[in-house]
Structure formats: C-alpha cells, structure tokens
C-alpha cells in the first residue's frame, strides 16, 4: 500500500528472507551442514534415534528439506511418542548447532554490513531488463519503507539491520528507511517453530488426527500457541506492501500458508509485484532458463492455490532471477568456533 507521508509518498517494500541469507554471509546453516554433525554422533542415542540418523545418511537428498521429509517419515511409526521424540531431539540439537554457527558472526564488521545492506536495498530490482523497467517505473518517485520477514532462526539479519539504523541517513541516497522485522518462526533460543504447514503433510492417518502431534508439528498451530503474533504481524506487512522480494527461500509446501497469502495479495491488485531471487547456478541456454522460470511460477501457483484462469493474469506481476546474490557479504570471523560439544 502507498501512503501519504509529509511531502512524499511511502511505498512498502518487503523482503522474505530464507536461509540463503545466512549462507551468503558465510555461515554453514543448511540442513546438509547440520546432518554432517548430527548424524555422526550416535554413541549415547536410543536405538530409534540411531535408526533415524542412519536413514538420513542413507538418503540425504530425500532429507534436503527436513520439514517436508519428516512429515513423510511419519508412515514408519505406530507410536506417536516415538515419532515426536525424534522431532524434539532434532530441534534441540539443531538449535544448538545454529547458535554455534551464529557465534562465528563478526559483530565488528559494521562497515561491511552497511555497504552490503545498502547495495542489496538498491539492487534487488536490478534483474532482467524488462522486469527491472517495470519495477523502476513503480518505485522511482516514492520513498521506500523496507520491511523484513525472516524465516531464519539466527539474528544475523537483525544485526545488519541494526547497523543501518545506527547510521543516520545511511539510506538517504536511495530514499529509503527501515521498517519492521518479524521472525515468523522464532529464534534459536526462543519460540523456535519448525514443522509442516498442515495435517495433510503428515503421512500417517492416526498422527494427522492426533492433537498432540498437530500442536507440535503444524507451524500455524505453533504460532497460535505461543501467542507472539509473529504470523499476524507478518500478514499485516505483506498485505500493505506493493513490492515483495523473496530471497534465499525454497518454494516448498511446508510454508504454503505464506505462498497462498502472497498469491492472494498479487491477485488483489495489478500494481502489486513479486520478485523471486533463486539459487540455481549458471544457465547458458534459453530453453533451460525458460523451464526454470516456468517451474518456479508453477510452484507458486500450486502452493498458492491460484485458479487456472488467474494464472495468466498475474504472470506479468512475477519477476524471477537466478543467482542475484544481493545480500552476499563476508561477515564471519577469521577463526570459526569449534562445534558445540553437546553435538559430538
């Protein structure tokens, strides 16, 4: 939404930030990185936990998205307690691992943070020329209010934003200011939310009707239970935005709530635009590029439940680019910490 503010108008530009941000600043926060530590430690594990870790190591590609894979893994179990024991152990150890990785973040690199953030907020729309022209024509005469919805558990993005806030007029040259930041899934040390989008993603009929399992595993339910209003605040930000930029996120089913909301937002106003920046690696041939763009759109349409008759209408409001690593910065210490002992 555009709002009058003094002598100029303000446009809300919102970034949805995934794990690609933490990876881009030098941290090893991917599930694969964690598995390399978690699955090697079995000495004091129960038999069921040892078996779980062995299954992950046998098929690491299947477990590339832990949340989705764990929902499917439910079909192996008859006892919900056994199933949830694995989930709770994983979350506990994953949070410790992320805290250890976050300790490698170098708080003293404020100049690098300032340069990197300013570069990102002035270049996120510097994509394919035709797409860029569309976005530039929308934003050029407005002051920008930059909001952030983080799907990460670390506070690295928070520290980068704080560096910008602590530097008066640091975004003056791009007519911008920092708005809100919401951690929609909590933090490593508080209210960490992980799981599936809804009961249909738990591949076990009994578990998908078990209130205890649903309360622990379904993310929208967890948000309701903790009463922090993370999802409410994020929804409000999305609905008032005119441009949304998705960075470092996979377009998966376990965040379907958010893809549905964004697709509804797009269909509501032809002046709303979505930029999706995905990691893919070099694409040399036009047919490969076309297929990649189409597959990305189809994921958005599928998880966003966009009716077929509306897909063509909003196609020109979606702008997709590859390896446009706008937030790439070296923000780690020269000597990284040792792996947390509790994970060994």
Coordinates of C-alpha atoms in Angstrom, one line a residue:
X1 CA 0.0 0.0 0.0
X2 CA 1.2 3.5 -0.8
X3 CA 0.6 6.1 1.9
X4 CA 1.0 9.9 2.0
X5 CA 3.8 11.0 4.4
X6 CA 4.7 14.6 4.5
X7 CA 5.7 15.9 1.1
X8 CA 6.2 12.5 -0.5
X9 CA 4.6 9.1 -0.7
X10 CA 5.8 6.0 1.1
X11 CA 5.9 2.6 -0.6
X12 CA 6.3 -0.6 1.4
X13 CA 8.9 -3.0 0.0
X14 CA 9.1 -6.3 1.9
X15 CA 11.8 -8.9 1.8
X16 CA 11.0 -12.5 2.7
X17 CA 14.4 -13.9 3.9
X18 CA 15.3 -17.5 4.0
X19 CA 18.5 -19.5 4.8
X20 CA 20.2 -18.2 1.7
X21 CA 20.9 -15.0 3.7
X22 CA 22.9 -16.8 6.4
X23 CA 24.7 -19.0 3.8
X24 CA 25.5 -15.9 1.8
X25 CA 27.3 -14.2 4.8
X26 CA 29.5 -17.2 5.4
X27 CA 27.6 -19.4 7.9
X28 CA 27.0 -23.2 7.4
X29 CA 23.4 -23.2 8.4
X30 CA 21.9 -25.6 5.8
X31 CA 20.3 -28.9 6.8
X32 CA 23.1 -30.7 5.0
X33 CA 25.7 -28.9 7.0
X34 CA 23.9 -29.9 10.2
X35 CA 23.5 -33.6 9.2
X36 CA 27.2 -33.9 8.8
X37 CA 27.5 -33.3 12.5
X38 CA 24.2 -34.6 13.9
X39 CA 24.2 -38.0 12.2
X40 CA 27.8 -38.8 13.1
X41 CA 27.0 -38.7 16.8
X42 CA 25.3 -42.0 17.9
X43 CA 27.1 -43.3 20.9
X44 CA 24.5 -42.3 23.6
X45 CA 21.5 -42.5 21.3
X46 CA 18.5 -44.8 21.8
X47 CA 18.0 -47.4 19.1
X48 CA 15.2 -45.5 17.5
X49 CA 17.4 -42.4 17.3
X50 CA 20.3 -44.3 15.8
X51 CA 18.0 -45.7 13.1
X52 CA 16.6 -42.2 12.4
X53 CA 20.1 -40.8 11.8
X54 CA 21.1 -43.8 9.6
X55 CA 18.0 -43.2 7.4
X56 CA 19.0 -39.6 6.9
X57 CA 22.5 -40.6 5.9
X58 CA 21.2 -43.3 3.5
X59 CA 19.1 -40.8 1.6
X60 CA 20.5 -37.3 2.1
X61 CA 18.7 -35.9 -1.0
X62 CA 15.3 -37.0 0.4
X63 CA 16.1 -35.1 3.6
X64 CA 17.2 -31.9 1.8
X65 CA 14.1 -30.3 3.2
X66 CA 13.8 -31.7 6.7
X67 CA 10.3 -30.4 7.5
X68 CA 8.7 -31.9 4.4
X69 CA 10.7 -35.2 4.8
X70 CA 9.9 -35.6 8.5
X71 CA 6.2 -35.2 7.7
X72 CA 6.5 -38.1 5.2
X73 CA 8.6 -40.1 7.6
X74 CA 5.6 -40.5 9.9
X75 CA 4.4 -43.5 7.9
X76 CA 7.2 -45.6 9.5
X77 CA 5.6 -45.2 13.0
X78 CA 2.8 -46.6 15.1
X79 CA 3.7 -44.8 18.3
X80 CA 3.3 -41.1 18.2
X81 CA 5.6 -40.7 21.3
X82 CA 8.5 -42.3 19.4
X83 CA 7.9 -40.1 16.4
X84 CA 7.8 -36.9 18.5
X85 CA 10.9 -38.0 20.5
X86 CA 12.8 -37.8 17.2
X87 CA 11.4 -34.4 16.3
X88 CA 12.2 -32.9 19.7
X89 CA 15.8 -34.2 19.7
X90 CA 16.3 -32.9 16.2
X91 CA 15.1 -29.4 17.1
X92 CA 17.1 -29.3 20.4
X93 CA 20.3 -30.3 18.6
X94 CA 19.6 -28.1 15.5
X95 CA 19.1 -25.0 17.7
X96 CA 22.4 -25.7 19.5
X97 CA 24.2 -26.1 16.2
X98 CA 22.8 -22.8 14.8
X99 CA 23.8 -21.0 18.0
X100 CA 27.3 -22.3 17.5
X101 CA 27.3 -21.2 13.9
X102 CA 26.0 -17.8 14.8
X103 CA 28.8 -17.3 17.2
X104 CA 31.0 -17.0 14.1
X105 CA 29.2 -13.8 13.0
X106 CA 31.6 -10.9 13.4
X107 CA 29.7 -8.0 15.1
X108 CA 32.6 -5.7 14.4
X109 CA 32.2 -5.6 10.6
X110 CA 29.7 -2.8 10.7
X111 CA 31.1 -1.1 7.6
X112 CA 30.7 -4.3 5.6
X113 CA 27.1 -4.6 6.9
X114 CA 26.3 -1.0 5.9
X115 CA 27.8 -1.4 2.4
X116 CA 26.1 -4.8 1.9
X117 CA 22.7 -3.7 3.1
X118 CA 22.7 -0.5 1.0
X119 CA 23.8 -2.5 -2.0
X120 CA 21.0 -5.0 -1.5
X121 CA 18.3 -2.4 -1.0
X122 CA 19.3 -0.6 -4.1
X123 CA 19.9 -3.5 -6.4
X124 CA 17.2 -6.1 -5.6
X125 CA 15.3 -5.0 -8.7
X126 CA 18.3 -4.9 -10.9
X127 CA 17.2 -8.1 -12.7
X128 CA 16.2 -8.9 -16.3
X129 CA 15.9 -5.5 -18.1
X130 CA 12.2 -5.8 -19.0
X131 CA 11.4 -6.8 -15.4
X132 CA 13.6 -4.1 -14.0
X133 CA 11.9 -1.4 -16.1
X134 CA 8.5 -2.5 -14.7
X135 CA 9.7 -2.2 -11.1
X136 CA 11.7 1.0 -11.6
X137 CA 8.6 2.7 -13.1
X138 CA 6.7 1.8 -9.8
X139 CA 9.3 2.9 -7.2
X140 CA 11.2 5.8 -8.7
X141 CA 9.0 8.6 -7.3
X142 CA 8.5 7.1 -3.8
X143 CA 10.2 6.9 -0.5
X144 CA 10.7 3.2 0.4
X145 CA 9.9 1.6 3.7
X146 CA 11.9 -1.6 3.8
X147 CA 10.3 -4.4 5.9
X148 CA 11.8 -7.9 6.5
X149 CA 10.1 -11.2 7.3
X150 CA 12.7 -13.6 8.3
X151 CA 12.2 -17.4 8.1
X152 CA 15.6 -17.9 9.8
X153 CA 16.2 -18.6 13.5
X154 CA 19.5 -16.7 13.8
X155 CA 19.7 -12.9 14.5
X156 CA 22.3 -12.2 11.8
X157 CA 19.9 -10.2 9.7
X158 CA 18.8 -8.3 12.8
X159 CA 22.4 -7.2 13.4
X160 CA 22.7 -6.0 9.8
X161 CA 19.5 -4.0 10.1
X162 CA 20.7 -2.5 13.5
X163 CA 23.9 -1.4 11.7
X164 CA 21.8 0.5 9.2
X165 CA 19.5 2.0 11.9
X166 CA 22.6 3.2 13.8
X167 CA 23.9 5.1 10.9
X168 CA 21.7 8.2 10.3
X169 CA 20.6 8.8 6.7
X170 CA 22.5 5.7 5.5
X171 CA 19.7 5.0 3.0
X172 CA 19.1 8.7 2.1
X173 CA 20.6 8.3 -1.4
X174 CA 18.0 5.6 -2.2
X175 CA 15.1 7.4 -0.5
X176 CA 14.7 4.6 1.9
X177 CA 14.2 3.8 5.6
X178 CA 14.0 0.6 7.7
X179 CA 10.5 -0.5 8.7
X180 CA 9.6 -3.7 10.6
X181 CA 11.4 -7.0 11.1
X182 CA 9.5 -10.1 12.1
X183 CA 10.9 -13.6 12.8
X184 CA 7.9 -15.6 11.7
X185 CA 9.3 -18.8 13.1
X186 CA 11.0 -17.5 16.2
X187 CA 14.7 -17.7 17.2
X188 CA 17.3 -20.4 18.1
X189 CA 16.9 -19.7 21.8
X190 CA 13.2 -18.8 22.0
X191 CA 9.9 -19.9 20.3
X192 CA 11.6 -21.9 17.6
X193 CA 8.9 -23.1 15.2
X194 CA 9.6 -26.0 12.8
X195 CA 7.3 -28.5 11.1
X196 CA 4.7 -28.8 8.3
X197 CA 2.0 -26.4 7.1
X198 CA -1.0 -28.6 7.9
X199 CA -2.2 -32.1 8.9
X200 CA -2.3 -33.3 5.3
X201 CA 1.5 -33.2 5.2
X202 CA 1.8 -35.8 8.0
X203 CA 1.9 -39.2 6.2
X204 CA 0.2 -41.1 9.0
X205 CA -3.6 -41.0 9.3
X206 CA -3.6 -41.5 13.0
X207 CA -1.0 -38.9 13.7
X208 CA -2.7 -36.4 11.4
X209 CA -5.7 -36.5 13.8
X210 CA -3.7 -36.6 17.0
X211 CA -3.9 -33.2 18.7
X212 CA -0.6 -33.5 20.5
X213 CA 1.2 -34.2 17.2
X214 CA -0.6 -31.4 15.4
X215 CA 0.2 -28.9 18.2
X216 CA 3.9 -29.8 18.0
X217 CA 4.3 -30.3 14.3
X218 CA 2.0 -27.9 12.4
X219 CA 3.6 -24.4 12.2
X220 CA 0.4 -22.2 12.1
X221 CA -0.8 -24.0 15.2
X222 CA 2.5 -23.4 17.0
X223 CA 2.2 -19.7 16.2
X224 CA -1.2 -19.6 17.8
X225 CA 0.0 -21.5 20.8
X226 CA 3.0 -19.2 21.6
X227 CA 0.8 -16.1 21.3
X228 CA 3.6 -13.9 20.0
X229 CA 1.6 -12.7 17.0
X230 CA 4.5 -13.4 14.6
X231 CA 2.3 -14.6 11.8
X232 CA -0.3 -11.8 12.4
X233 CA 2.4 -9.1 12.1
X234 CA 3.9 -10.7 9.0
X235 CA 0.4 -10.9 7.4
X236 CA -0.2 -7.2 8.1
X237 CA 3.2 -6.3 6.5
X238 CA 2.5 -8.4 3.4
X239 CA -0.9 -7.0 2.9
X240 CA 0.2 -3.4 2.9
X241 CA 3.2 -4.0 0.6
X242 CA 3.4 -3.1 -3.0
X243 CA 6.6 -5.0 -3.8
X244 CA 7.7 -8.2 -2.2
X245 CA 11.1 -9.7 -2.8
X246 CA 11.7 -13.4 -1.9
X247 CA 15.4 -14.1 -1.2
X248 CA 17.2 -17.3 -0.3
X249 CA 14.0 -19.4 0.2
X250 CA 12.8 -22.6 -1.3
X251 CA 9.2 -22.5 -2.5
X252 CA 8.0 -25.5 -0.6
X253 CA 4.8 -26.9 0.7
X254 CA 5.7 -26.5 4.4
X255 CA 5.3 -22.7 4.0
X256 CA 2.2 -23.0 2.0
X257 CA 0.4 -20.6 4.2
X258 CA 2.7 -17.8 3.1
X259 CA 2.6 -18.7 -0.6
X260 CA -1.2 -18.6 -0.5
X261 CA -1.2 -15.2 1.2
X262 CA 1.2 -13.8 -1.3
X263 CA -0.7 -15.1 -4.3
X264 CA -3.9 -13.7 -2.9
X265 CA -2.0 -10.4 -2.5
X266 CA -0.9 -10.5 -6.1
X267 CA -4.4 -11.2 -7.4
X268 CA -5.9 -8.4 -5.3
X269 CA -4.1 -5.6 -7.1
X270 CA -2.5 -5.4 -10.5
X271 CA 0.0 -2.9 -9.2
X272 CA 1.5 -5.4 -6.7
X273 CA 4.7 -7.1 -7.9
X274 CA 6.6 -10.1 -6.6
X275 CA 10.4 -10.6 -7.2
X276 CA 11.8 -14.1 -6.6
X277 CA 15.6 -14.5 -6.4
X278 CA 16.5 -18.1 -6.5
X279 CA 19.8 -20.0 -6.4
X280 CA 20.3 -22.2 -9.5
X281 CA 23.9 -21.8 -10.9
X282 CA 24.8 -20.7 -14.4
X283 CA 22.1 -21.1 -17.1
X284 CA 23.6 -20.9 -20.6
X285 CA 20.7 -21.8 -22.8
X286 CA 17.4 -20.1 -23.3
X287 CA 15.3 -23.3 -23.1
X288 CA 16.8 -24.2 -19.7
X289 CA 16.1 -20.6 -18.4
X290 CA 12.5 -20.8 -19.7
X291 CA 11.9 -24.2 -18.0
X292 CA 13.4 -22.9 -14.7
X293 CA 11.2 -19.8 -14.8
X294 CA 8.1 -21.9 -15.6
X295 CA 8.8 -24.4 -12.8
X296 CA 9.2 -21.5 -10.3
X297 CA 5.9 -20.0 -11.4
X298 CA 4.2 -23.3 -11.3
X299 CA 5.4 -23.9 -7.7
X300 CA 4.0 -20.5 -6.7
X301 CA 0.7 -21.3 -8.5
X302 CA 0.5 -24.8 -6.9
X303 CA 1.4 -23.9 -3.3
X304 CA -0.5 -20.6 -3.6
X305 CA -3.6 -22.4 -5.0
X306 CA -4.0 -19.9 -7.8
X307 CA -7.0 -20.8 -10.1
X308 CA -6.0 -21.6 -13.7
X309 CA -8.0 -18.6 -15.0
X310 CA -6.0 -16.2 -12.8
X311 CA -2.5 -17.5 -13.5
X312 CA -2.1 -15.7 -16.9
X313 CA -3.5 -12.5 -15.3
X314 CA -0.8 -12.3 -12.6
X315 CA 2.1 -13.7 -14.7
X316 CA 3.5 -10.3 -15.5
X317 CA 3.5 -9.3 -11.9
X318 CA 6.0 -12.1 -11.1
X319 CA 9.7 -11.4 -11.8
X320 CA 12.2 -14.2 -11.4
X321 CA 16.0 -14.1 -11.5
X322 CA 18.8 -16.5 -10.8
X323 CA 21.9 -16.1 -8.5
X324 CA 21.3 -12.4 -7.9
X325 CA 23.0 -12.7 -4.5
X326 CA 22.2 -9.2 -3.3
X327 CA 22.9 -9.9 0.4
X328 CA 26.2 -11.7 -0.2
X329 CA 28.7 -10.4 2.4
X330 CA 31.7 -11.8 4.3
X331 CA 30.6 -11.3 7.9
X332 CA 32.3 -14.2 9.7
X333 CA 35.2 -14.2 12.0
X334 CA 38.6 -15.3 10.6
X335 CA 38.7 -18.1 13.1
X336 CA 35.4 -20.0 13.4
X337 CA 34.3 -21.7 16.7
X338 CA 34.6 -25.4 17.3
X339 CA 31.4 -27.4 17.0
X340 CA 29.4 -27.4 20.2
X341 CA 30.4 -30.3 22.5
X342 CA 26.8 -31.3 23.0
X343 CA 26.6 -32.3 19.4
X344 CA 29.7 -34.5 19.5

